[in-house]
């Protein structure tokens, strides 16, 4: 690829009330500095991507900007001794797609420290069906394990079950032998969630309001929560003694109004999940484990749809509106 070779990208320009998205033609000289040039085969549309496309949360401070917090593909050029042309790599986290141009582009130039080799059990497509959502879900599952929660401990609640994190958390927990209760506000997704491994479906309305007492009847040995807000407060009040709650999202709000009573009287652990700056030296192990636990068939079940660059703004709106069940795979080479 020469400096004059062109490629397509989704670029955001400053606009009001939201950034202005456009599919544009770029060349290599337009890309930001970095040690490794990656030909991007696939990316994924995450909740954070949808926020960025809509200008929410002040996640992007400088425009023009190419979003996309995930990418997977093949190294084309590298000044990092760890990577050579032809290597298969993926990237999630490190504020790529926020502070640094991301994966909604046919090419990306990034730092070598941000890359992870794609394990033999996955390819670029399957890695991006997993993406940040699945990586986060795996870290949440490991938080339960590290807290001593086993399949024998009891039922695990997954909130926001119809979302990408929720779908993959259900699949990972089921693969490990856990009994999963899937909380969703979309009963039409019941068959899909059960196919992923959910043993029961919890209507979102049961958890949507802040509990009227510090402690409610014990229901959950562990919780993976991607909703936050009053849903997280309610789940804490229903978690069993010495249970673990992994908090990994805020789709329902960033505020948490609760009491210390569940922590003092039941010894509950509330564990935050940070997938953005998770240590680089352990990422390969986590990705290897994901590839071993999730079959190709299961990953395809987690896939809601595939799209090119031009439909991303529309799909971002649908994702924020809760209209997509599962993962959206992005192929930058498609229109």
XYZ file of C-alpha atoms in Angstrom:
335
model
C 0.000 0.000 0.000
C 1.485 3.345 -1.002
C 0.775 6.717 0.558
C -1.565 7.528 -2.322
C -3.622 4.333 -2.136
C -7.185 5.185 -1.144
C -9.693 3.429 1.076
C -13.116 4.002 2.623
C -13.888 5.094 6.168
C -16.777 6.455 8.205
C -15.662 9.914 9.320
C -17.424 12.197 11.781
C -17.329 15.956 11.331
C -18.318 18.535 13.931
C -22.051 19.253 13.828
C -25.080 20.187 15.924
C -26.902 18.618 17.660
C -24.760 15.596 16.764
C -21.652 14.933 14.670
C -22.142 14.639 10.923
C -21.214 11.166 9.625
C -19.967 10.605 6.093
C -18.472 7.673 4.235
C -15.398 9.224 2.677
C -12.270 8.285 0.769
C -8.980 8.599 2.651
C -5.375 7.742 1.943
C -2.592 6.518 4.180
C -1.264 9.991 4.913
C -4.605 10.857 6.536
C -4.151 8.201 9.238
C -2.804 9.169 12.667
C 0.651 8.120 13.826
C 1.252 4.540 14.885
C 3.644 1.622 14.602
C 1.410 -0.899 12.839
C -0.771 -0.526 9.758
C -3.689 -2.980 9.810
C -5.971 -3.877 6.906
C -9.289 -4.003 8.737
C -11.528 -6.895 7.704
C -14.182 -6.534 10.386
C -15.233 -4.323 13.268
C -18.287 -4.314 15.502
C -20.921 -1.811 16.559
C -20.862 -1.415 20.346
C -22.988 0.723 22.644
C -20.042 3.114 23.036
C -19.740 3.383 19.247
C -23.407 4.313 19.038
C -22.859 7.006 21.669
C -19.868 8.365 19.739
C -21.738 8.482 16.427
C -24.483 10.429 18.189
C -22.094 12.740 20.037
C -23.117 11.525 23.486
C -20.959 11.467 26.590
C -18.233 13.751 25.210
C -16.200 10.654 24.346
C -14.621 12.338 21.322
C -12.989 15.737 21.737
C -11.337 16.282 18.341
C -12.861 16.163 14.867
C -12.736 14.960 12.151
C -12.759 11.516 13.722
C -13.028 7.898 12.579
C -14.888 5.868 15.245
C -14.918 2.117 15.892
C -13.582 0.794 19.203
C -12.934 -2.702 17.766
C -11.058 -4.001 14.750
C -9.598 -7.214 13.411
C -7.576 -7.912 10.311
C -4.091 -8.390 8.868
C -0.886 -6.460 9.486
C 0.297 -4.716 6.317
C 3.250 -2.709 7.665
C 4.986 -2.641 11.035
C 7.900 -0.954 12.780
C 7.134 -2.995 15.907
C 9.317 -6.117 16.059
C 6.450 -8.145 17.511
C 4.374 -7.877 14.341
C 5.110 -8.638 10.711
C 3.082 -8.254 7.508
C 0.547 -11.068 7.307
C 0.039 -11.427 11.065
C -3.599 -11.765 12.128
C -4.461 -9.295 14.885
C -7.369 -7.792 16.789
C -7.808 -4.679 18.876
C -10.285 -3.745 21.578
C -9.941 -0.993 24.157
C -7.112 1.491 24.757
C -9.506 4.354 23.872
C -9.159 3.539 20.162
C -12.256 4.865 18.422
C -12.439 7.614 21.076
C -9.066 9.392 21.375
C -7.469 7.621 18.405
C -9.012 6.811 15.041
C -10.656 3.406 15.069
C -11.951 0.466 13.119
C -14.751 1.910 10.951
C -12.209 2.119 8.160
C -10.552 -0.275 5.732
C -7.176 0.631 7.243
C -6.073 1.666 10.722
C -2.674 2.705 12.052
C -2.225 1.904 15.750
C 0.353 1.246 18.447
C 1.712 -2.275 18.686
C 0.966 -2.364 22.417
C -2.744 -2.159 21.623
C -2.834 -5.279 19.443
C -3.524 -8.899 20.361
C -2.816 -11.851 18.064
C -6.019 -13.567 16.952
C -6.023 -17.023 18.581
C -6.098 -20.088 16.348
C -9.631 -20.850 17.541
C -10.988 -17.624 15.994
C -10.757 -15.664 12.740
C -11.286 -11.944 12.127
C -15.027 -12.395 11.633
C -15.635 -14.437 14.775
C -13.305 -12.207 16.808
C -15.460 -9.218 15.928
C -18.709 -11.008 16.672
C -17.144 -11.257 20.122
C -15.531 -7.786 20.125
C -15.475 -5.531 23.153
C -18.870 -6.893 24.210
C -17.638 -10.473 24.477
C -14.276 -9.504 25.951
C -16.116 -7.541 28.644
C -18.479 -10.452 29.251
C -15.538 -12.831 29.691
C -13.912 -10.504 32.226
C -17.219 -10.342 34.109
C -17.485 -14.144 34.157
C -13.932 -14.355 35.484
C -14.828 -11.843 38.212
C -17.546 -14.256 39.378
C -15.089 -17.152 39.296
C -12.446 -15.208 41.209
C -15.087 -14.423 43.836
C -15.693 -18.128 44.362
C -18.969 -18.369 42.426
C -19.266 -21.808 40.834
C -22.091 -23.460 38.870
C -23.141 -25.067 42.152
C -23.497 -21.680 43.880
C -26.848 -20.902 42.289
C -28.445 -18.943 39.480
C -26.616 -16.086 37.743
C -28.589 -13.020 36.663
C -27.602 -11.322 33.405
C -29.226 -7.921 32.918
C -29.508 -6.252 29.531
C -29.628 -9.781 28.181
C -30.669 -8.789 24.657
C -27.586 -6.611 24.173
C -24.186 -7.705 22.933
C -22.641 -8.085 26.397
C -25.753 -9.887 27.609
C -25.862 -12.345 24.698
C -22.219 -13.281 25.070
C -22.356 -13.445 28.874
C -25.219 -15.937 28.633
C -23.326 -18.039 26.092
C -20.108 -18.037 28.144
C -21.852 -18.860 31.423
C -23.852 -21.662 29.799
C -20.673 -23.114 28.289
C -19.194 -23.240 31.795
C -22.243 -24.985 33.230
C -23.922 -22.094 35.066
C -27.695 -21.677 35.277
C -28.542 -18.274 33.819
C -31.531 -15.993 34.352
C -31.765 -13.499 31.496
C -33.390 -10.144 32.252
C -34.863 -8.373 29.231
C -37.602 -5.957 28.354
C -38.168 -7.685 25.028
C -40.157 -10.907 25.540
C -40.003 -11.576 21.784
C -36.342 -12.485 22.318
C -37.134 -15.314 24.747
C -36.470 -18.167 22.287
C -33.199 -16.559 21.193
C -31.947 -16.125 24.768
C -32.926 -19.684 25.648
C -31.038 -20.944 22.593
C -27.931 -19.179 23.925
C -28.313 -21.014 27.229
C -30.665 -19.006 29.469
C -32.664 -21.235 31.809
C -35.218 -18.583 32.749
C -36.379 -15.164 31.576
C -36.855 -12.268 34.001
C -39.031 -9.344 32.822
C -37.049 -6.121 32.990
C -39.879 -4.506 34.969
C -39.096 -6.778 37.942
C -35.714 -5.084 38.308
C -36.308 -1.611 36.878
C -37.257 0.174 40.103
C -35.048 1.001 43.052
C -35.837 -1.474 45.862
C -37.971 -0.155 48.718
C -35.871 -2.036 51.280
C -32.082 -2.452 51.615
C -32.401 -6.224 51.364
C -34.843 -8.327 49.363
C -35.196 -12.098 49.149
C -31.958 -13.743 48.058
C -32.197 -14.837 44.416
C -28.837 -14.575 42.646
C -25.496 -16.202 43.390
C -23.946 -13.719 40.992
C -24.921 -10.937 38.615
C -23.477 -9.601 35.370
C -25.001 -6.163 34.963
C -24.687 -4.014 31.849
C -27.563 -1.684 32.760
C -26.534 0.181 35.920
C -28.838 2.642 37.668
C -31.830 1.312 39.577
C -31.502 -2.113 37.935
C -28.078 -2.555 39.538
C -29.407 -1.316 42.886
C -32.266 -3.833 42.701
C -29.927 -6.691 41.766
C -27.649 -5.894 44.710
C -30.582 -6.154 47.104
C -31.447 -9.610 45.733
C -27.941 -11.082 45.628
C -27.237 -13.984 47.934
C -24.792 -13.840 50.820
C -21.183 -13.761 49.589
C -22.392 -13.260 46.039
C -20.544 -11.290 43.374
C -21.990 -8.563 41.168
C -19.935 -7.587 38.112
C -20.857 -4.095 36.864
C -19.907 -3.493 33.236
C -22.373 -1.023 31.722
C -24.628 1.982 32.166
C -27.309 1.665 29.503
C -29.900 2.376 32.197
C -28.016 5.206 33.890
C -24.726 6.043 35.567
C -26.158 6.887 38.988
C -26.284 4.211 41.692
C -28.525 4.815 44.707
C -28.206 2.051 47.264
C -27.065 1.405 50.839
C -24.101 -0.362 52.391
C -26.432 -2.954 53.944
C -26.012 -5.661 51.230
C -22.243 -5.380 51.619
C -22.249 -5.433 55.432
C -24.952 -8.023 56.129
C -24.467 -10.338 53.146
C -20.805 -9.775 52.324
C -21.604 -9.064 48.695
C -18.780 -8.020 46.360
C -19.407 -5.349 43.720
C -16.715 -5.694 41.066
C -16.263 -3.132 38.324
C -15.145 -4.357 34.894
C -12.682 -2.229 32.919
C -12.081 -3.759 29.509
C -10.512 -0.611 28.032
C -7.209 -0.699 29.889
C -7.138 -4.350 30.875
C -3.465 -5.432 31.127
C -1.959 -6.193 27.733
C 0.034 -9.171 28.998
C -3.148 -11.050 29.971
C -5.356 -10.244 26.993
C -4.091 -13.103 24.843
C -5.039 -15.590 27.577
C -8.560 -14.149 27.819
C -9.055 -14.274 24.055
C -7.757 -17.828 23.936
C -10.300 -18.835 26.551
C -13.145 -17.135 24.672
C -12.218 -19.059 21.530
C -12.194 -22.328 23.440
C -15.571 -21.752 25.111
C -17.639 -20.412 22.209
C -18.274 -22.554 19.168
C -18.728 -21.094 15.702
C -22.419 -22.027 15.888
C -22.871 -20.173 19.192
C -21.122 -17.096 17.847
C -23.396 -17.003 14.824
C -26.374 -17.118 17.207
C -24.997 -13.995 18.899
C -24.869 -12.171 15.559
C -27.865 -9.923 14.967
C -26.834 -8.562 11.580
C -23.976 -7.502 9.317
C -23.541 -4.050 7.845
C -21.190 -1.857 5.871
C -20.181 1.701 6.664
C -23.084 3.602 5.125
C -25.755 2.079 7.401
C -23.827 2.563 10.635
C -25.532 5.811 11.730
C -28.945 4.186 11.300
C -27.892 1.056 13.148
C -26.354 3.146 15.927
C -29.736 4.800 16.485
C -31.417 1.391 16.576
C -28.870 0.119 19.099
C -29.411 3.063 21.439
C -33.162 2.516 21.149
C -32.794 -1.108 22.260
C -34.010 -2.466 18.934
C -31.099 -4.837 18.238
C -30.669 -8.209 19.916
C -27.065 -9.384 19.846
C -24.052 -8.159 17.934
C -23.738 -6.033 14.789
C -20.764 -7.069 12.647
C -19.226 -4.279 10.579
C -17.363 -4.930 7.317
C -15.627 -1.688 6.291
C -15.086 -2.954 2.761
C -18.849 -3.148 2.219
C -20.988 -0.110 1.338
